[in-house]
Amino acid sequence: MKKRLRLVVTGAAGRMGRRVCALAAEDRRFSAAARVDRAEGCLPPRALAQALAQADVLVDFSAPEFCVEAAELCARARVAAVLGTTGLSPAQTARLRAAARRVAVFLAPNFSPGIHALCLLAEAAGRLLPGYDVSISETHHKLKRDAPSGTALRLASVVAEASGQPPAVVSQRIGDVVGEHTLTLAGPCERLELTHRAHSRDVFAAGALRAALWVFGRKPGFYDMSDMFRSR
Ligand code: NAD
């Protein structure tokens, strides 16, 4: 049997971190994850460097500052990092790029295959419908911290590049919605709408675990969903 991947999960007590740990525990390709969080019952953040000494890949769903600190510790420990945290500032993204010069860093604002497909469709639609008005609306649960979502920002940049039109982005924070994104392109006498709805956080957790398996052993670099899907 192949060696099981040893994970460290940061933000392990959160909505996403709990699902990553639960799915990994049911999957024989992973050994029990080291759970790091400031919440009770987890290893504290100061124990992260030590946890990384026994790990193959870090998976992070926490908050921007902690995510960047974790990636920098990964660079020092030469442990690949899979980062799902959104709301990173340009300066924080630059620090991740610096870490990616020393170790493999996989960053995705959304690990669902459906959103990856939506980005490819958005690129095609933007290219095929120049001059159309473009907008994005996104809805998430009311505890989500960042707005617009990292996914909406990614979609906006894809469609802006393809169509030359920067889209208007509208965000709603209501109830316990896991995540919904609609891209609309409106032109004379017609409107195209592309919608993605996540029904469960497990789609993101499973995607992050798939990314962990994919990124392990890769050379230093900054990777994303396109790299993983391209190399299938
Ligand atoms: P959450 O608030 O439920 O969980 C975050 C966890 O991180 C908490 O348990 C918190 O205690 C911990 N944490 C935060 N700062 C910390 C610090 N300095 N030290 C130690 N622990 C710290 O949030 P969530 O819903 O699980 O989302 C986490 C992040 O993942 C958000 O940025 C969210 O937007 C993003 N997210 C990404 C995807 C994706 O597919 N990439 C999907 C869903 C959510």
Tab-separated table of C-alpha atoms and ligand atoms in Angstrom:
chain	number	residue	atom	x	y	z
A	1	MET	CA	0.000	0.000	0.000
A	2	LYS	CA	1.203	3.525	-0.769
A	3	LYS	CA	2.235	5.690	2.171
A	4	ARG	CA	-0.627	7.757	3.563
A	5	LEU	CA	-0.359	11.525	3.165
A	6	ARG	CA	0.226	13.280	6.484
A	7	LEU	CA	-1.842	16.447	6.699
A	8	VAL	CA	-1.748	19.488	8.932
A	9	VAL	CA	-5.047	21.398	8.800
A	10	THR	CA	-5.045	25.044	9.911
A	11	GLY	CA	-8.416	26.536	10.796
A	12	ALA	CA	-9.300	22.949	11.754
A	13	ALA	CA	-12.138	23.975	14.118
A	14	GLY	CA	-13.910	26.101	11.499
A	15	ARG	CA	-16.770	25.232	9.143
A	16	MET	CA	-14.391	24.178	6.358
A	17	GLY	CA	-11.558	22.785	8.475
A	18	ARG	CA	-13.937	20.397	10.249
A	19	ARG	CA	-15.146	18.972	6.909
A	20	VAL	CA	-11.577	18.593	5.594
A	21	CYS	CA	-10.613	16.632	8.728
A	22	ALA	CA	-13.791	14.513	8.585
A	23	LEU	CA	-13.345	13.577	4.902
A	24	ALA	CA	-9.635	12.860	5.378
A	25	ALA	CA	-10.441	10.587	8.354
A	26	GLU	CA	-12.700	8.457	6.109
A	27	ASP	CA	-10.126	8.229	3.308
A	28	ARG	CA	-7.332	5.653	3.453
A	29	ARG	CA	-5.032	7.864	1.359
A	30	PHE	CA	-4.593	10.155	4.405
A	31	SER	CA	-3.388	9.553	7.941
A	32	ALA	CA	-5.096	11.386	10.830
A	33	ALA	CA	-4.650	15.119	10.307
A	34	ALA	CA	-2.880	17.315	12.866
A	35	ARG	CA	-5.537	19.933	13.698
A	36	VAL	CA	-4.288	23.479	14.348
A	37	ASP	CA	-6.598	26.289	15.445
A	38	ARG	CA	-6.810	28.840	18.228
A	39	ALA	CA	-10.040	27.101	19.304
A	40	GLU	CA	-10.022	24.668	22.203
A	41	GLY	CA	-9.336	21.006	21.437
A	42	CYS	CA	-6.797	21.797	18.684
A	43	LEU	CA	-3.048	22.323	18.623
A	44	PRO	CA	-2.390	26.051	19.196
A	45	PRO	CA	-0.877	28.168	16.380
A	46	ARG	CA	2.512	28.213	18.173
A	47	ALA	CA	2.693	24.418	17.682
A	48	LEU	CA	2.385	24.716	13.895
A	49	ALA	CA	6.113	24.658	13.091
A	50	GLN	CA	6.503	21.469	15.118
A	51	ALA	CA	3.456	19.860	13.478
A	52	LEU	CA	4.884	20.642	10.035
A	53	ALA	CA	8.045	18.693	10.886
A	54	GLN	CA	5.881	15.516	10.746
A	55	ALA	CA	3.737	16.514	7.730
A	56	ASP	CA	3.586	16.144	3.948
A	57	VAL	CA	1.006	18.833	3.083
A	58	LEU	CA	-0.707	21.693	4.926
A	59	VAL	CA	-4.359	22.469	4.154
A	60	ASP	CA	-5.544	25.892	5.292
A	61	PHE	CA	-9.038	27.334	5.662
A	62	SER	CA	-8.562	29.996	8.340
A	63	ALA	CA	-8.138	33.770	8.008
A	64	PRO	CA	-5.787	35.826	5.793
A	65	GLU	CA	-3.026	36.681	8.290
A	66	PHE	CA	-2.819	33.156	9.719
A	67	CYS	CA	-2.954	31.621	6.240
A	68	VAL	CA	0.076	33.676	5.144
A	69	GLU	CA	1.997	32.884	8.341
A	70	ALA	CA	1.249	29.179	7.818
A	71	ALA	CA	2.478	29.334	4.195
A	72	GLU	CA	5.696	31.028	5.307
A	73	LEU	CA	6.285	28.301	7.892
A	74	CYS	CA	5.637	25.730	5.132
A	75	ALA	CA	8.304	27.395	2.982
A	76	ARG	CA	10.776	27.076	5.844
A	77	ALA	CA	9.807	23.451	6.543
A	78	ARG	CA	9.620	22.551	2.803
A	79	VAL	CA	6.038	21.307	3.205
A	80	ALA	CA	3.603	21.889	0.313
A	81	ALA	CA	0.647	24.151	1.120
A	82	VAL	CA	-2.965	24.017	-0.112
A	83	LEU	CA	-4.617	27.336	0.732
A	84	GLY	CA	-8.367	27.969	0.587
A	85	THR	CA	-8.585	31.153	2.639
A	86	THR	CA	-10.055	34.125	0.774
A	87	GLY	CA	-9.972	37.878	1.350
A	88	LEU	CA	-6.173	38.100	0.963
A	89	SER	CA	-4.777	41.581	0.310
A	90	PRO	CA	-2.343	42.172	-2.592
A	91	ALA	CA	0.495	42.397	-0.039
A	92	GLN	CA	-0.521	39.057	1.479
A	93	THR	CA	-0.737	37.462	-1.968
A	94	ALA	CA	2.777	38.770	-2.691
A	95	ARG	CA	4.017	37.040	0.490
A	96	LEU	CA	2.450	33.787	-0.764
A	97	ARG	CA	4.219	34.218	-4.100
A	98	ALA	CA	7.504	34.646	-2.227
A	99	ALA	CA	6.810	31.443	-0.247
A	100	ALA	CA	6.049	29.674	-3.548
A	101	ARG	CA	9.640	30.259	-4.650
A	102	ARG	CA	10.717	27.794	-1.959
A	103	VAL	CA	7.851	25.302	-1.866
A	104	ALA	CA	4.735	24.245	-3.819
A	105	VAL	CA	1.804	26.533	-2.932
A	106	PHE	CA	-1.677	25.697	-4.271
A	107	LEU	CA	-4.095	28.619	-3.895
A	108	ALA	CA	-7.770	28.448	-4.884
A	109	PRO	CA	-10.625	30.724	-3.820
A	110	ASN	CA	-12.919	27.811	-4.683
A	111	PHE	CA	-12.058	24.104	-4.836
A	112	SER	CA	-15.278	22.934	-6.514
A	113	PRO	CA	-14.988	21.396	-10.005
A	114	GLY	CA	-18.236	23.166	-10.955
A	115	ILE	CA	-16.729	26.584	-10.301
A	116	HIS	CA	-13.658	25.623	-12.297
A	117	ALA	CA	-16.015	24.775	-15.199
A	118	LEU	CA	-17.878	28.068	-14.652
A	119	CYS	CA	-14.613	30.024	-15.008
A	120	LEU	CA	-13.916	28.295	-18.339
A	121	LEU	CA	-17.496	29.002	-19.510
A	122	ALA	CA	-17.175	32.632	-18.357
A	123	GLU	CA	-14.035	33.005	-20.441
A	124	ALA	CA	-15.812	31.615	-23.538
A	125	ALA	CA	-18.958	33.684	-22.972
A	126	GLY	CA	-16.956	36.896	-22.496
A	127	ARG	CA	-15.049	36.234	-25.700
A	128	LEU	CA	-18.148	35.300	-27.743
A	129	LEU	CA	-20.325	38.196	-26.544
A	130	PRO	CA	-18.183	41.344	-26.741
A	131	GLY	CA	-20.026	44.539	-25.844
A	132	TYR	CA	-22.598	42.736	-23.664
A	133	ASP	CA	-23.177	44.108	-20.164
A	134	VAL	CA	-21.645	41.757	-17.628
A	135	SER	CA	-22.596	41.347	-13.987
A	136	ILE	CA	-21.939	38.869	-11.205
A	137	SER	CA	-24.149	38.272	-8.195
A	138	GLU	CA	-23.041	36.114	-5.303
A	139	THR	CA	-24.832	34.967	-2.142
A	140	HIS	CA	-23.279	33.424	0.962
A	141	HIS	CA	-24.155	32.762	4.612
A	142	LYS	CA	-24.135	35.764	6.886
A	143	LEU	CA	-20.986	34.750	8.814
A	144	LYS	CA	-18.782	35.026	5.735
A	145	ARG	CA	-16.235	37.783	6.377
A	146	ASP	CA	-15.129	38.921	2.910
A	147	ALA	CA	-17.254	40.490	0.160
A	148	PRO	CA	-17.190	40.122	-2.779
A	149	SER	CA	-16.259	36.463	-2.425
A	150	GLY	CA	-12.879	35.300	-3.700
A	151	THR	CA	-14.758	33.272	-6.319
A	152	ALA	CA	-16.648	36.344	-7.582
A	153	LEU	CA	-13.345	38.239	-7.849
A	154	ARG	CA	-11.780	35.384	-9.816
A	155	LEU	CA	-14.809	35.163	-12.159
A	156	ALA	CA	-14.747	38.949	-12.586
A	157	SER	CA	-11.109	38.932	-13.616
A	158	VAL	CA	-11.634	36.032	-16.068
A	159	VAL	CA	-14.632	37.645	-17.768
A	160	ALA	CA	-13.093	41.158	-17.773
A	161	GLU	CA	-10.020	39.830	-19.561
A	162	ALA	CA	-12.132	37.946	-22.126
A	163	SER	CA	-14.745	40.629	-22.847
A	164	GLY	CA	-12.890	43.845	-22.046
A	165	GLN	CA	-15.826	44.739	-19.758
A	166	PRO	CA	-15.235	44.898	-16.007
A	167	PRO	CA	-18.390	43.338	-14.508
A	168	ALA	CA	-20.495	44.872	-11.736
A	169	VAL	CA	-20.434	42.579	-8.685
A	170	VAL	CA	-23.279	42.386	-6.164
A	171	SER	CA	-22.949	40.482	-2.862
A	172	GLN	CA	-25.643	39.263	-0.467
A	173	ARG	CA	-25.034	37.729	2.978
A	174	ILE	CA	-28.116	35.853	4.159
A	175	GLY	CA	-28.995	32.794	6.242
A	176	ASP	CA	-26.813	29.708	5.864
A	177	VAL	CA	-26.280	29.738	2.080
A	178	VAL	CA	-23.129	27.702	1.322
A	179	GLY	CA	-22.341	29.624	-1.884
A	180	GLU	CA	-24.097	30.766	-5.063
A	181	HIS	CA	-22.654	32.656	-8.037
A	182	THR	CA	-24.480	33.884	-11.140
A	183	LEU	CA	-22.744	35.441	-14.110
A	184	THR	CA	-25.040	37.416	-16.425
A	185	LEU	CA	-24.214	38.713	-19.906
A	186	ALA	CA	-26.955	40.932	-21.284
A	187	GLY	CA	-27.117	42.252	-24.846
A	188	PRO	CA	-29.727	43.347	-27.359
A	189	CYS	CA	-32.881	41.198	-27.019
A	190	GLU	CA	-31.184	38.443	-24.936
A	191	ARG	CA	-29.521	37.556	-21.685
A	192	LEU	CA	-27.244	34.645	-20.781
A	193	GLU	CA	-27.137	33.509	-17.148
A	194	LEU	CA	-24.714	30.937	-15.761
A	195	THR	CA	-25.347	29.854	-12.163
A	196	HIS	CA	-23.412	27.646	-9.782
A	197	ARG	CA	-24.838	26.536	-6.436
A	198	ALA	CA	-22.806	24.678	-3.834
A	199	HIS	CA	-25.095	22.368	-1.834
A	200	SER	CA	-22.523	21.333	0.767
A	201	ARG	CA	-19.086	22.423	1.993
A	202	ASP	CA	-17.937	18.892	1.230
A	203	VAL	CA	-17.464	19.858	-2.413
A	204	PHE	CA	-14.755	22.344	-1.318
A	205	ALA	CA	-13.257	19.996	1.286
A	206	ALA	CA	-13.018	17.122	-1.225
A	207	GLY	CA	-11.441	19.493	-3.762
A	208	ALA	CA	-8.847	20.636	-1.243
A	209	LEU	CA	-7.938	17.017	-0.428
A	210	ARG	CA	-7.619	16.251	-4.119
A	211	ALA	CA	-5.316	19.286	-4.414
A	212	ALA	CA	-3.259	17.995	-1.466
A	213	LEU	CA	-2.699	14.654	-3.225
A	214	TRP	CA	-1.875	16.462	-6.481
A	215	VAL	CA	0.556	19.026	-5.041
A	216	PHE	CA	2.572	16.635	-2.865
A	217	GLY	CA	6.022	16.140	-4.378
A	218	ARG	CA	5.703	19.002	-6.893
A	219	LYS	CA	8.532	21.460	-7.346
A	220	PRO	CA	8.242	24.959	-5.802
A	221	GLY	CA	5.712	27.141	-7.606
A	222	PHE	CA	2.341	28.836	-7.388
A	223	TYR	CA	-0.386	26.407	-8.541
A	224	ASP	CA	-4.155	26.667	-8.966
A	225	MET	CA	-7.152	24.646	-10.146
A	226	SER	CA	-6.255	25.107	-13.824
A	227	ASP	CA	-2.885	23.415	-13.254
A	228	MET	CA	-4.543	20.451	-11.548
A	229	PHE	CA	-7.273	20.010	-14.184
A	230	ARG	CA	-4.811	20.485	-17.064
A	231	SER	CA	-2.553	17.730	-15.833
A	232	ARG	CA	-5.279	15.066	-15.421
B	1	NAD	P1	-14.605	29.761	10.007
B	1	NAD	O1	-14.630	31.119	10.624
B	1	NAD	O2	-15.725	28.803	10.293
B	1	NAD	O3	-13.233	29.009	10.376
B	1	NAD	C1	-11.987	29.646	10.434
B	1	NAD	C2	-11.172	28.962	11.529
B	1	NAD	O4	-9.865	29.529	11.504
B	1	NAD	C3	-11.747	29.197	12.921
B	1	NAD	O5	-11.890	27.962	13.617
B	1	NAD	C4	-10.722	30.117	13.595
B	1	NAD	O6	-10.588	29.874	14.995
B	1	NAD	C5	-9.459	29.760	12.832
B	1	NAD	N1	-8.497	30.873	12.857
B	1	NAD	C6	-8.658	32.107	12.306
B	1	NAD	N2	-7.596	32.890	12.563
B	1	NAD	C7	-6.751	32.118	13.302
B	1	NAD	C8	-5.472	32.362	13.878
B	1	NAD	N3	-4.849	33.559	13.777
B	1	NAD	N4	-4.884	31.363	14.564
B	1	NAD	C9	-5.500	30.161	14.680
B	1	NAD	N5	-6.710	29.862	14.172
B	1	NAD	C10	-7.325	30.842	13.476
B	1	NAD	O7	-14.490	30.023	8.440
B	1	NAD	P2	-14.784	29.010	7.230
B	1	NAD	O8	-16.177	29.182	6.760
B	1	NAD	O9	-14.283	27.646	7.577
B	1	NAD	O10	-13.854	29.660	6.088
B	1	NAD	C11	-12.461	29.807	6.275
B	1	NAD	C12	-11.865	30.484	5.043
B	1	NAD	O11	-12.026	29.614	3.899
B	1	NAD	C13	-12.565	31.798	4.642
B	1	NAD	O12	-11.590	32.689	4.137
B	1	NAD	C14	-13.524	31.377	3.539
B	1	NAD	O13	-13.882	32.422	2.672
B	1	NAD	C15	-12.688	30.325	2.848
B	1	NAD	N6	-13.423	29.336	2.057
B	1	NAD	C16	-12.805	28.897	0.918
B	1	NAD	C17	-13.372	27.907	0.148
B	1	NAD	C18	-12.633	27.390	-1.050
B	1	NAD	O14	-13.143	26.487	-1.756
B	1	NAD	N7	-11.407	27.873	-1.306
B	1	NAD	C19	-14.622	27.376	0.504
B	1	NAD	C20	-15.246	27.850	1.661
B	1	NAD	C21	-14.625	28.820	2.435
